[in-house]
PDB file of C-alpha atoms and ligand atoms in Angstrom:
ATOM      1  CA  MET P  21      -0.072  -0.086  -0.005  1.00 66.00           C
ATOM      2  CA  PHE P  22       1.219   3.611  -0.808  1.00 72.00           C
ATOM      3  CA  PRO P  23       0.615   6.369   1.542  1.00 82.00           C
ATOM      4  CA  THR P  24      -2.057   9.079   0.634  1.00 86.00           C
ATOM      5  CA  THR P  25      -1.022  12.705   0.028  1.00 87.00           C
ATOM      6  CA  SER P  26      -2.346  13.903   3.076  1.00 87.00           C
ATOM      7  CA  ALA P  27      -0.526  11.064   5.050  1.00 83.00           C
ATOM      8  CA  LEU P  28       2.734  12.167   3.180  1.00 86.00           C
ATOM      9  CA  ALA P  29       2.114  15.928   4.190  1.00 86.00           C
ATOM     10  CA  ALA P  30       1.457  15.036   7.854  1.00 85.00           C
ATOM     11  CA  GLY P  31       4.508  12.889   8.102  1.00 89.00           C
ATOM     12  CA  LEU P  32       7.127  15.099   6.256  1.00 90.00           C
ATOM     13  CA  SER P  33       8.200  17.323   9.204  1.00 87.00           C
ATOM     14  CA  GLU P  34       8.656  14.237  11.533  1.00 91.00           C
ATOM     15  CA  ALA P  35      10.527  12.426   8.782  1.00 92.00           C
ATOM     16  CA  VAL P  36      13.011  15.296   8.651  1.00 90.00           C
ATOM     17  CA  ASP P  37      13.398  15.228  12.531  1.00 90.00           C
ATOM     18  CA  ARG P  38      13.831  11.321  12.506  1.00 92.00           C
ATOM     19  CA  ARG P  39      16.426  11.525   9.717  1.00 92.00           C
ATOM     20  CA  GLN P  40      14.378   9.512   7.345  1.00 95.00           C
ATOM     21  CA  LEU P  41      15.050  11.675   4.460  1.00 95.00           C
ATOM     22  CA  VAL P  42      18.353  10.626   2.922  1.00 95.00           C
ATOM     23  CA  ALA P  43      20.338  11.079  -0.355  1.00 97.00           C
ATOM     24  CA  TYR P  44      21.002   8.629  -2.983  1.00 98.00           C
ATOM     25  CA  TYR P  45      23.856   9.206  -5.239  1.00 98.00           C
ATOM     26  CA  GLN P  46      24.023   9.026  -9.129  1.00 98.00           C
ATOM     27  CA  PRO P  47      27.367   9.247 -10.921  1.00 98.00           C
ATOM     28  CA  GLN P  48      28.376  11.780 -13.516  1.00 98.00           C
ATOM     29  CA  VAL P  49      31.326  10.907 -15.851  1.00 98.00           C
ATOM     30  CA  ASP P  50      33.615  13.369 -17.520  1.00 98.00           C
ATOM     31  CA  ILE P  51      33.160  12.524 -21.246  1.00 98.00           C
ATOM     32  CA  ALA P  52      36.633  13.249 -22.282  1.00 97.00           C
ATOM     33  CA  SER P  53      38.405  11.001 -19.652  1.00 98.00           C
ATOM     34  CA  GLY P  54      35.635   8.541 -18.884  1.00 97.00           C
ATOM     35  CA  ARG P  55      36.014   9.156 -15.091  1.00 97.00           C
ATOM     36  CA  VAL P  56      33.372   9.544 -12.589  1.00 98.00           C
ATOM     37  CA  VAL P  57      33.974  13.194 -11.345  1.00 98.00           C
ATOM     38  CA  SER P  58      30.549  13.986  -9.622  1.00 98.00           C
ATOM     39  CA  VAL P  59      27.372  12.832  -8.164  1.00 98.00           C
ATOM     40  CA  GLU P  60      23.894  14.139  -7.967  1.00 98.00           C
ATOM     41  CA  ALA P  61      22.304  13.695  -4.711  1.00 98.00           C
ATOM     42  CA  LEU P  62      18.578  12.612  -5.038  1.00 98.00           C
ATOM     43  CA  ALA P  63      16.301  12.685  -2.239  1.00 98.00           C
ATOM     44  CA  ARG P  64      14.554   9.432  -0.909  1.00 97.00           C
ATOM     45  CA  TRP P  65      12.191   9.055   2.089  1.00 96.00           C
ATOM     46  CA  ILE P  66      13.250   5.855   3.967  1.00 95.00           C
ATOM     47  CA  HIS P  67       9.745   5.162   5.451  1.00 93.00           C
ATOM     48  CA  PRO P  68       9.381   2.668   8.163  1.00 91.00           C
ATOM     49  CA  GLU P  69       6.167   1.424   6.903  1.00 90.00           C
ATOM     50  CA  PHE P  70       6.170   1.916   3.118  1.00 90.00           C
ATOM     51  CA  GLY P  71       9.952   1.571   2.343  1.00 93.00           C
ATOM     52  CA  VAL P  72      11.707   3.866  -0.035  1.00 95.00           C
ATOM     53  CA  ILE P  73       9.489   6.724  -1.352  1.00 95.00           C
ATOM     54  CA  PRO P  74      10.846   8.385  -4.504  1.00 96.00           C
ATOM     55  CA  PRO P  75      11.028  12.296  -4.619  1.00 97.00           C
ATOM     56  CA  ASN P  76       8.309  12.640  -7.284  1.00 96.00           C
ATOM     57  CA  GLU P  77       5.772  11.404  -4.562  1.00 94.00           C
ATOM     58  CA  PHE P  78       6.793  13.645  -1.727  1.00 95.00           C
ATOM     59  CA  ILE P  79       8.625  16.791  -3.130  1.00 95.00           C
ATOM     60  CA  PRO P  80       5.528  18.300  -4.788  1.00 94.00           C
ATOM     61  CA  VAL P  81       3.563  17.639  -1.381  1.00 94.00           C
ATOM     62  CA  ALA P  82       6.587  19.311   0.527  1.00 94.00           C
ATOM     63  CA  GLU P  83       6.435  22.312  -1.841  1.00 93.00           C
ATOM     64  CA  SER P  84       2.607  22.755  -1.526  1.00 92.00           C
ATOM     65  CA  VAL P  85       2.558  22.377   2.260  1.00 92.00           C
ATOM     66  CA  GLY P  86       5.619  24.539   2.917  1.00 92.00           C
ATOM     67  CA  THR P  87       8.331  22.113   4.338  1.00 94.00           C
ATOM     68  CA  ILE P  88      10.385  22.081   1.226  1.00 95.00           C
ATOM     69  CA  ARG P  89      12.912  24.128   2.751  1.00 95.00           C
ATOM     70  CA  GLN P  90      13.488  21.847   5.582  1.00 95.00           C
ATOM     71  CA  VAL P  91      13.380  18.799   3.312  1.00 96.00           C
ATOM     72  CA  ASP P  92      15.919  20.432   0.954  1.00 96.00           C
ATOM     73  CA  ARG P  93      18.349  21.365   3.830  1.00 96.00           C
ATOM     74  CA  SER P  94      18.057  17.968   5.350  1.00 96.00           C
ATOM     75  CA  VAL P  95      19.131  16.409   2.071  1.00 97.00           C
ATOM     76  CA  PHE P  96      21.887  18.948   1.570  1.00 98.00           C
ATOM     77  CA  THR P  97      23.424  18.210   4.900  1.00 97.00           C
ATOM     78  CA  HIS P  98      23.043  14.557   4.426  1.00 96.00           C
ATOM     79  CA  ALA P  99      25.077  14.811   1.072  1.00 98.00           C
ATOM     80  CA  VAL P 100      27.690  17.241   2.355  1.00 98.00           C
ATOM     81  CA  ARG P 101      28.493  14.992   5.127  1.00 98.00           C
ATOM     82  CA  GLN P 102      28.903  12.165   2.731  1.00 98.00           C
ATOM     83  CA  ILE P 103      30.981  14.114   0.381  1.00 98.00           C
ATOM     84  CA  ALA P 104      33.320  15.220   3.389  1.00 98.00           C
ATOM     85  CA  GLN P 105      33.799  11.468   4.395  1.00 98.00           C
ATOM     86  CA  TRP P 106      34.408  10.361   0.808  1.00 98.00           C
ATOM     87  CA  THR P 107      37.036  13.272   0.528  1.00 97.00           C
ATOM     88  CA  ALA P 108      38.654  12.289   3.746  1.00 97.00           C
ATOM     89  CA  THR P 109      39.153   8.689   2.318  1.00 96.00           C
ATOM     90  CA  SER P 110      40.424   9.876  -1.165  1.00 96.00           C
ATOM     91  CA  LEU P 111      37.230   9.312  -3.040  1.00 97.00           C
ATOM     92  CA  ASN P 112      37.295  12.788  -4.534  1.00 98.00           C
ATOM     93  CA  LEU P 113      33.948  13.857  -6.079  1.00 98.00           C
ATOM     94  CA  GLU P 114      31.954  17.003  -6.778  1.00 98.00           C
ATOM     95  CA  LEU P 115      28.350  17.351  -5.644  1.00 99.00           C
ATOM     96  CA  SER P 116      25.348  18.489  -7.170  1.00 98.00           C
ATOM     97  CA  VAL P 117      22.069  19.125  -4.998  1.00 98.00           C
ATOM     98  CA  ASN P 118      18.518  20.114  -6.169  1.00 98.00           C
ATOM     99  CA  ILE P 119      16.762  23.110  -4.770  1.00 96.00           C
ATOM    100  CA  SER P 120      13.111  24.373  -5.249  1.00 94.00           C
ATOM    101  CA  PRO P 121      12.974  27.662  -7.191  1.00 91.00           C
ATOM    102  CA  SER P 122      10.860  28.930  -4.121  1.00 92.00           C
ATOM    103  CA  GLU P 123      14.083  28.911  -1.993  1.00 95.00           C
ATOM    104  CA  LEU P 124      15.860  31.402  -4.259  1.00 95.00           C
ATOM    105  CA  VAL P 125      15.594  34.207  -1.806  1.00 93.00           C
ATOM    106  CA  PRO P 126      18.252  36.322   0.008  1.00 90.00           C
ATOM    107  CA  GLY P 127      19.810  34.359   2.925  1.00 94.00           C
ATOM    108  CA  LEU P 128      20.219  31.180   1.152  1.00 97.00           C
ATOM    109  CA  ALA P 129      24.101  31.372   0.990  1.00 98.00           C
ATOM    110  CA  GLY P 130      23.994  32.269   4.666  1.00 97.00           C
ATOM    111  CA  GLU P 131      22.153  28.931   5.213  1.00 97.00           C
ATOM    112  CA  LEU P 132      24.217  26.616   2.999  1.00 98.00           C
ATOM    113  CA  LEU P 133      27.671  27.993   3.803  1.00 98.00           C
ATOM    114  CA  PRO P 134      27.814  27.171   7.586  1.00 98.00           C
ATOM    115  CA  ILE P 135      26.815  23.513   6.608  1.00 98.00           C
ATOM    116  CA  LEU P 136      29.738  23.373   4.289  1.00 98.00           C
ATOM    117  CA  GLU P 137      31.973  25.033   6.790  1.00 98.00           C
ATOM    118  CA  SER P 138      31.148  22.617   9.521  1.00 98.00           C
ATOM    119  CA  GLU P 139      31.773  19.654   7.478  1.00 98.00           C
ATOM    120  CA  GLY P 140      34.949  21.219   5.813  1.00 98.00           C
ATOM    121  CA  VAL P 141      33.714  20.912   2.427  1.00 98.00           C
ATOM    122  CA  ASP P 142      34.943  23.445  -0.247  1.00 98.00           C
ATOM    123  CA  PRO P 143      32.093  25.371  -1.703  1.00 98.00           C
ATOM    124  CA  HIS P 144      33.700  25.043  -5.051  1.00 98.00           C
ATOM    125  CA  LEU P 145      32.858  21.333  -5.152  1.00 98.00           C
ATOM    126  CA  ILE P 146      29.151  22.189  -4.883  1.00 98.00           C
ATOM    127  CA  THR P 147      26.679  22.914  -7.612  1.00 98.00           C
ATOM    128  CA  MET P 148      22.799  23.786  -6.832  1.00 98.00           C
ATOM    129  CA  GLU P 149      20.482  22.601  -9.591  1.00 97.00           C
ATOM    130  CA  ILE P 150      17.432  24.675 -10.203  1.00 94.00           C
ATOM    131  CA  THR P 151      14.707  23.174 -12.440  1.00 88.00           C
ATOM    132  CA  GLU P 152      13.754  25.023 -15.593  1.00 85.00           C
ATOM    133  CA  SER P 153      10.386  23.136 -15.595  1.00 83.00           C
ATOM    134  CA  GLU P 154       8.961  25.540 -12.847  1.00 84.00           C
ATOM    135  CA  PRO P 155       8.804  29.377 -13.121  1.00 83.00           C
ATOM    136  CA  ILE P 156      11.155  31.600 -11.044  1.00 86.00           C
ATOM    137  CA  LEU P 157       8.506  33.992  -9.643  1.00 85.00           C
ATOM    138  CA  ASP P 158      10.650  36.956  -8.682  1.00 89.00           C
ATOM    139  CA  LEU P 159      13.571  36.828 -11.101  1.00 89.00           C
ATOM    140  CA  PRO P 160      15.600  39.862  -9.775  1.00 92.00           C
ATOM    141  CA  VAL P 161      15.521  38.386  -6.265  1.00 94.00           C
ATOM    142  CA  ALA P 162      16.453  34.998  -7.620  1.00 94.00           C
ATOM    143  CA  VAL P 163      19.403  36.545  -9.534  1.00 94.00           C
ATOM    144  CA  ARG P 164      20.821  38.292  -6.392  1.00 96.00           C
ATOM    145  CA  CYS P 165      20.350  35.200  -4.395  1.00 96.00           C
ATOM    146  CA  LEU P 166      22.315  33.240  -7.011  1.00 96.00           C
ATOM    147  CA  HIS P 167      25.086  35.892  -7.407  1.00 97.00           C
ATOM    148  CA  GLU P 168      25.493  35.275  -3.563  1.00 97.00           C
ATOM    149  CA  LEU P 169      26.136  31.663  -4.060  1.00 98.00           C
ATOM    150  CA  ARG P 170      28.389  32.324  -7.041  1.00 97.00           C
ATOM    151  CA  ASP P 171      30.416  34.909  -5.008  1.00 97.00           C
ATOM    152  CA  HIS P 172      31.334  32.135  -2.428  1.00 98.00           C
ATOM    153  CA  GLY P 173      32.326  29.573  -5.199  1.00 98.00           C
ATOM    154  CA  ILE P 174      29.020  27.529  -5.504  1.00 98.00           C
ATOM    155  CA  GLY P 175      27.986  26.521  -8.772  1.00 98.00           C
ATOM    156  CA  VAL P 176      24.586  26.992 -10.397  1.00 97.00           C
ATOM    157  CA  SER P 177      22.886  24.597 -12.732  1.00 96.00           C
ATOM    158  CA  VAL P 178      19.866  25.104 -14.834  1.00 93.00           C
ATOM    159  CA  ASP P 179      18.282  21.539 -14.554  1.00 92.00           C
ATOM    160  CA  ASP P 180      15.873  20.083 -17.115  1.00 90.00           C
ATOM    161  CA  PHE P 181      17.120  22.527 -19.712  1.00 89.00           C
ATOM    162  CA  GLY P 182      14.940  22.703 -22.802  1.00 84.00           C
ATOM    163  CA  THR P 183      11.739  21.955 -21.129  1.00 81.00           C
ATOM    164  CA  GLY P 184      10.676  25.144 -19.735  1.00 72.00           C
ATOM    165  CA  TYR P 185      10.887  28.737 -18.792  1.00 67.00           C
ATOM    166  CA  SER P 186      14.208  29.974 -19.211  1.00 61.00           C
ATOM    167  CA  SER P 187      14.453  31.574 -22.498  1.00 58.00           C
ATOM    168  CA  VAL P 188      17.808  32.415 -23.890  1.00 65.00           C
ATOM    169  CA  SER P 189      17.802  35.846 -22.541  1.00 64.00           C
ATOM    170  CA  GLN P 190      16.820  34.657 -18.812  1.00 66.00           C
ATOM    171  CA  LEU P 191      19.727  32.280 -19.117  1.00 72.00           C
ATOM    172  CA  ARG P 192      21.902  35.363 -19.892  1.00 76.00           C
ATOM    173  CA  ASP P 193      20.684  36.892 -16.626  1.00 80.00           C
ATOM    174  CA  LEU P 194      21.214  34.057 -14.405  1.00 87.00           C
ATOM    175  CA  PRO P 195      24.673  33.468 -13.256  1.00 94.00           C
ATOM    176  CA  THR P 196      24.867  29.908 -14.674  1.00 94.00           C
ATOM    177  CA  THR P 197      27.756  27.589 -14.495  1.00 96.00           C
ATOM    178  CA  GLU P 198      26.179  24.634 -15.945  1.00 96.00           C
ATOM    179  CA  LEU P 199      23.245  23.526 -18.114  1.00 94.00           C
ATOM    180  CA  LYS P 200      21.737  20.069 -17.648  1.00 95.00           C
ATOM    181  CA  ILE P 201      20.154  19.026 -20.773  1.00 92.00           C
ATOM    182  CA  ASP P 202      16.911  17.233 -20.312  1.00 91.00           C
ATOM    183  CA  GLN P 203      16.554  13.538 -21.225  1.00 91.00           C
ATOM    184  CA  SER P 204      13.769  14.143 -23.656  1.00 88.00           C
ATOM    185  CA  LEU P 205      16.381  16.120 -25.784  1.00 87.00           C
ATOM    186  CA  ILE P 206      19.038  13.427 -25.501  1.00 87.00           C
ATOM    187  CA  ARG P 207      16.424  10.847 -26.673  1.00 85.00           C
ATOM    188  CA  GLY P 208      14.952  12.915 -29.469  1.00 73.00           C
ATOM    189  CA  SER P 209      16.461  12.468 -33.002  1.00 68.00           C
ATOM    190  CA  ARG P 210      18.130  15.399 -34.659  1.00 65.00           C
ATOM    191  CA  ASP P 211      15.812  17.739 -36.208  1.00 67.00           C
ATOM    192  CA  ALA P 212      15.061  21.504 -36.695  1.00 61.00           C
ATOM    193  CA  ALA P 213      14.683  21.877 -32.902  1.00 65.00           C
ATOM    194  CA  HIS P 214      17.994  20.443 -32.366  1.00 72.00           C
ATOM    195  CA  GLU P 215      19.549  23.085 -34.639  1.00 75.00           C
ATOM    196  CA  ALA P 216      18.176  25.626 -32.374  1.00 76.00           C
ATOM    197  CA  LEU P 217      19.622  23.822 -29.304  1.00 82.00           C
ATOM    198  CA  ASP P 218      22.816  23.538 -31.094  1.00 83.00           C
ATOM    199  CA  ALA P 219      23.276  27.339 -31.253  1.00 84.00           C
ATOM    200  CA  VAL P 220      22.160  27.765 -27.619  1.00 86.00           C
ATOM    201  CA  LEU P 221      24.706  25.186 -26.540  1.00 88.00           C
ATOM    202  CA  ALA P 222      27.480  26.546 -28.670  1.00 88.00           C
ATOM    203  CA  GLU P 223      26.973  29.948 -27.047  1.00 87.00           C
ATOM    204  CA  ALA P 224      26.959  28.451 -23.532  1.00 90.00           C
ATOM    205  CA  ALA P 225      30.040  26.595 -24.313  1.00 87.00           C
ATOM    206  CA  ASP P 226      31.650  29.762 -25.625  1.00 90.00           C
ATOM    207  CA  ARG P 227      30.875  31.327 -22.196  1.00 90.00           C
ATOM    208  CA  GLY P 228      32.578  28.615 -20.280  1.00 94.00           C
ATOM    209  CA  ILE P 229      29.377  27.013 -19.182  1.00 95.00           C
ATOM    210  CA  ARG P 230      29.557  23.250 -18.684  1.00 97.00           C
ATOM    211  CA  ILE P 231      27.023  21.276 -20.567  1.00 96.00           C
ATOM    212  CA  VAL P 232      25.733  17.859 -18.803  1.00 97.00           C
ATOM    213  CA  ALA P 233      23.477  15.224 -20.484  1.00 97.00           C
ATOM    214  CA  GLU P 234      21.078  13.547 -18.269  1.00 97.00           C
ATOM    215  CA  GLY P 235      19.045  10.445 -18.606  1.00 97.00           C
ATOM    216  CA  VAL P 236      21.686   8.777 -21.008  1.00 97.00           C
ATOM    217  CA  GLU P 237      20.553   5.118 -21.108  1.00 97.00           C
ATOM    218  CA  THR P 238      22.058   3.870 -24.416  1.00 96.00           C
ATOM    219  CA  HIS P 239      25.074   4.134 -26.540  1.00 96.00           C
ATOM    220  CA  ASP P 240      23.168   6.019 -29.148  1.00 94.00           C
ATOM    221  CA  GLN P 241      22.258   8.482 -26.611  1.00 94.00           C
ATOM    222  CA  MET P 242      25.783   8.764 -25.502  1.00 96.00           C
ATOM    223  CA  ASN P 243      26.820   9.536 -28.850  1.00 94.00           C
ATOM    224  CA  HIS P 244      24.134  12.024 -29.361  1.00 91.00           C
ATOM    225  CA  ALA P 245      25.343  13.815 -26.198  1.00 93.00           C
ATOM    226  CA  ILE P 246      28.828  13.779 -27.546  1.00 94.00           C
ATOM    227  CA  GLU P 247      27.638  15.259 -30.756  1.00 91.00           C
ATOM    228  CA  LEU P 248      25.800  17.977 -28.811  1.00 91.00           C
ATOM    229  CA  GLY P 249      29.167  18.965 -27.248  1.00 93.00           C
ATOM    230  CA  CYS P 250      28.290  17.747 -23.674  1.00 95.00           C
ATOM    231  CA  HIS P 251      31.244  17.774 -21.243  1.00 97.00           C
ATOM    232  CA  ARG P 252      29.524  15.395 -18.788  1.00 98.00           C
ATOM    233  CA  ALA P 253      26.989  12.711 -18.911  1.00 98.00           C
ATOM    234  CA  GLN P 254      24.679  11.065 -16.183  1.00 98.00           C
ATOM    235  CA  GLY P 255      22.257   8.335 -16.573  1.00 98.00           C
ATOM    236  CA  TYR P 256      21.464   4.431 -16.256  1.00 98.00           C
ATOM    237  CA  ILE P 257      24.194   3.586 -18.819  1.00 98.00           C
ATOM    238  CA  ILE P 258      26.623   4.616 -16.037  1.00 98.00           C
ATOM    239  CA  GLY P 259      24.586   3.881 -13.048  1.00 98.00           C
ATOM    240  CA  ALA P 260      21.338   4.704 -11.451  1.00 98.00           C
ATOM    241  CA  PRO P 261      20.947   6.537  -8.058  1.00 98.00           C
ATOM    242  CA  MET P 262      22.065   4.447  -5.230  1.00 98.00           C
ATOM    243  CA  GLY P 263      22.840   4.230  -1.503  1.00 97.00           C
ATOM    244  CA  PRO P 264      26.340   5.304  -0.464  1.00 97.00           C
ATOM    245  CA  GLU P 265      27.607   1.804   0.406  1.00 97.00           C
ATOM    246  CA  GLU P 266      26.649   0.563  -3.095  1.00 98.00           C
ATOM    247  CA  PHE P 267      28.276   3.681  -4.627  1.00 98.00           C
ATOM    248  CA  GLU P 268      31.565   3.094  -2.898  1.00 97.00           C
ATOM    249  CA  ALA P 269      31.541  -0.490  -3.851  1.00 97.00           C
ATOM    250  CA  ARG P 270      31.159   0.381  -7.476  1.00 97.00           C
ATOM    251  CA  PHE P 271      33.060   3.538  -7.932  1.00 96.00           C
ATOM    252  CA  ARG P 272      35.854   3.853  -5.285  1.00 92.00           C
TER     253      ARG P 272
HETATM  254  P1  LIG S 321      15.945  15.573 -11.490  1.00 61.04           P
HETATM  255  O1  LIG S 321      16.824  16.476 -10.783  1.00 61.04           O
HETATM  256  O2  LIG S 321      15.749  15.767 -13.078  1.00 61.04           O
HETATM  257  O3  LIG S 321      16.769  14.096 -11.278  1.00 61.04           O
HETATM  258  C1  LIG S 321      16.930  13.108 -12.520  1.00 61.04           C
HETATM  259  C2  LIG S 321      15.950  12.109 -12.364  1.00 61.04           C
HETATM  260  O4  LIG S 321      16.115  11.302 -13.462  1.00 61.04           O
HETATM  261  C3  LIG S 321      16.017  11.133 -11.142  1.00 61.04           C
HETATM  262  O5  LIG S 321      14.793  10.765 -10.701  1.00 61.04           O
HETATM  263  C4  LIG S 321      16.855  10.094 -11.552  1.00 61.04           C
HETATM  264  O6  LIG S 321      16.673   8.785 -10.869  1.00 61.04           O
HETATM  265  C5  LIG S 321      16.227   9.808 -12.943  1.00 61.04           C
HETATM  266  N1  LIG S 321      17.089   9.228 -13.904  1.00 61.04           N
HETATM  267  C6  LIG S 321      18.651   9.342 -13.829  1.00 61.04           C
HETATM  268  N2  LIG S 321      19.185   8.547 -14.841  1.00 61.04           N
HETATM  269  C7  LIG S 321      18.077   8.163 -15.701  1.00 61.04           C
HETATM  270  C8  LIG S 321      17.996   7.492 -16.853  1.00 61.04           C
HETATM  271  O7  LIG S 321      19.042   7.065 -17.566  1.00 61.04           O
HETATM  272  N3  LIG S 321      16.952   7.107 -17.312  1.00 61.04           N
HETATM  273  C9  LIG S 321      15.653   7.570 -16.715  1.00 61.04           C
HETATM  274  N4  LIG S 321      14.399   7.348 -17.265  1.00 61.04           N
HETATM  275  N5  LIG S 321      15.538   8.164 -15.586  1.00 61.04           N
HETATM  276  C10 LIG S 321      16.914   8.636 -15.009  1.00 61.04           C
HETATM  277  P2  LIG S 321      14.489  10.728  -9.034  1.00 61.04           P
HETATM  278  O8  LIG S 321      15.520  10.485  -8.253  1.00 61.04           O
HETATM  279  O9  LIG S 321      13.200   9.964  -8.894  1.00 61.04           O
HETATM  280  O10 LIG S 321      14.072  12.368  -8.840  1.00 61.04           O
HETATM  281  C11 LIG S 321      12.973  12.972  -9.559  1.00 61.04           C
HETATM  282  C12 LIG S 321      12.985  14.416  -9.266  1.00 61.04           C
HETATM  283  O11 LIG S 321      12.797  14.806  -8.040  1.00 61.04           O
HETATM  284  C13 LIG S 321      14.415  15.122  -9.663  1.00 61.04           C
HETATM  285  O12 LIG S 321      14.512  15.172 -11.025  1.00 61.04           O
HETATM  286  C14 LIG S 321      14.187  16.436  -8.982  1.00 61.04           C
HETATM  287  O13 LIG S 321      13.427  17.343  -9.671  1.00 61.04           O
HETATM  288  C15 LIG S 321      13.407  15.987  -7.703  1.00 61.04           C
HETATM  289  N6  LIG S 321      14.296  15.955  -6.559  1.00 61.04           N
HETATM  290  C16 LIG S 321      15.085  14.865  -6.250  1.00 61.04           C
HETATM  291  N7  LIG S 321      15.772  15.258  -5.003  1.00 61.04           N
HETATM  292  C17 LIG S 321      15.447  16.345  -4.632  1.00 61.04           C
HETATM  293  C18 LIG S 321      15.662  17.304  -3.612  1.00 61.04           C
HETATM  294  O14 LIG S 321      16.582  16.900  -2.742  1.00 61.04           O
HETATM  295  N8  LIG S 321      15.146  18.545  -3.579  1.00 61.04           N
HETATM  296  C19 LIG S 321      14.266  18.941  -4.561  1.00 61.04           C
HETATM  297  N9  LIG S 321      13.710  20.187  -4.465  1.00 61.04           N
HETATM  298  N10 LIG S 321      13.926  18.091  -5.607  1.00 61.04           N
HETATM  299  C20 LIG S 321      14.374  16.899  -5.703  1.00 61.04           C
HETATM  300 CA1  LIG S 322      18.524  17.521 -10.954  1.00 61.04          CA
HETATM  301 CA1  LIG S 323      16.751  17.073 -14.638  1.00 61.04          CA
END
């Protein structure tokens, strides 16, 4: 049996307090060297009754009931601790973490930096991923918030790129360090839409923005990512999101 939305909403704060919200890790490879250089932390709720609940079940609920900030901070803290532990044992990886657009307000850097500091993790290892599939309601405020992160060395990724709201001009406004191309574009064949994408990606690469392909499942899709000029790739072909023990066993 799966929990109802109202049961999820009621249980979320408690789940944070009881440390039931954890991160799974999905590897990212550097295409040129073939090495795993980074991980994306993806939230999982380890529920005592229902088992592992995926984020698509509870993140939208957390967003609507106002607990998303708590949830995201909990996942961030968890993942930063893990990276600190891996760094200390010579498994050197960068870390990407998702954040809801509603959290792009002043003070975000002031919340994230002490967590990094207390774990001794260099902010330059961290990239925050912001989905393009939801609108940023107050763009000037979000831009200021993201510049604060950048000023401290934290990277900014536009996630699900190609699916949504960030027009090319908006992209120019945001202090972006990475574009994460949505899996629908990696799967699609080359057509007119892709010529437009090629132009955007060429401009991004010229500006030093890293291009990451996500949802890469097959060799054809990997070749497509290479043709698009992607620097990094992530997807089941390399590894699905997994717990830290499995990650270490496979990638250390
Ligand atoms: P996302 O950030 O776009 O993450 C990628 C999703 O695609 C993940 O689903 C991942 O498991 C899945 N995926 C990875 N490789 C492949 C592949 O090769 N093929 C296919 N079909 N899928 C692949 P997941 O972990 O269920 O996460 C779903 C979404 O939930 C994420 O999409 C993200 O938007 C959101 N999310 C996850 N963790 C957090 C979090 O801590 N905070 C917030 N605000 N959102 C989160
Ligand atoms: Ca993401
Ligand atoms: Ca994505």
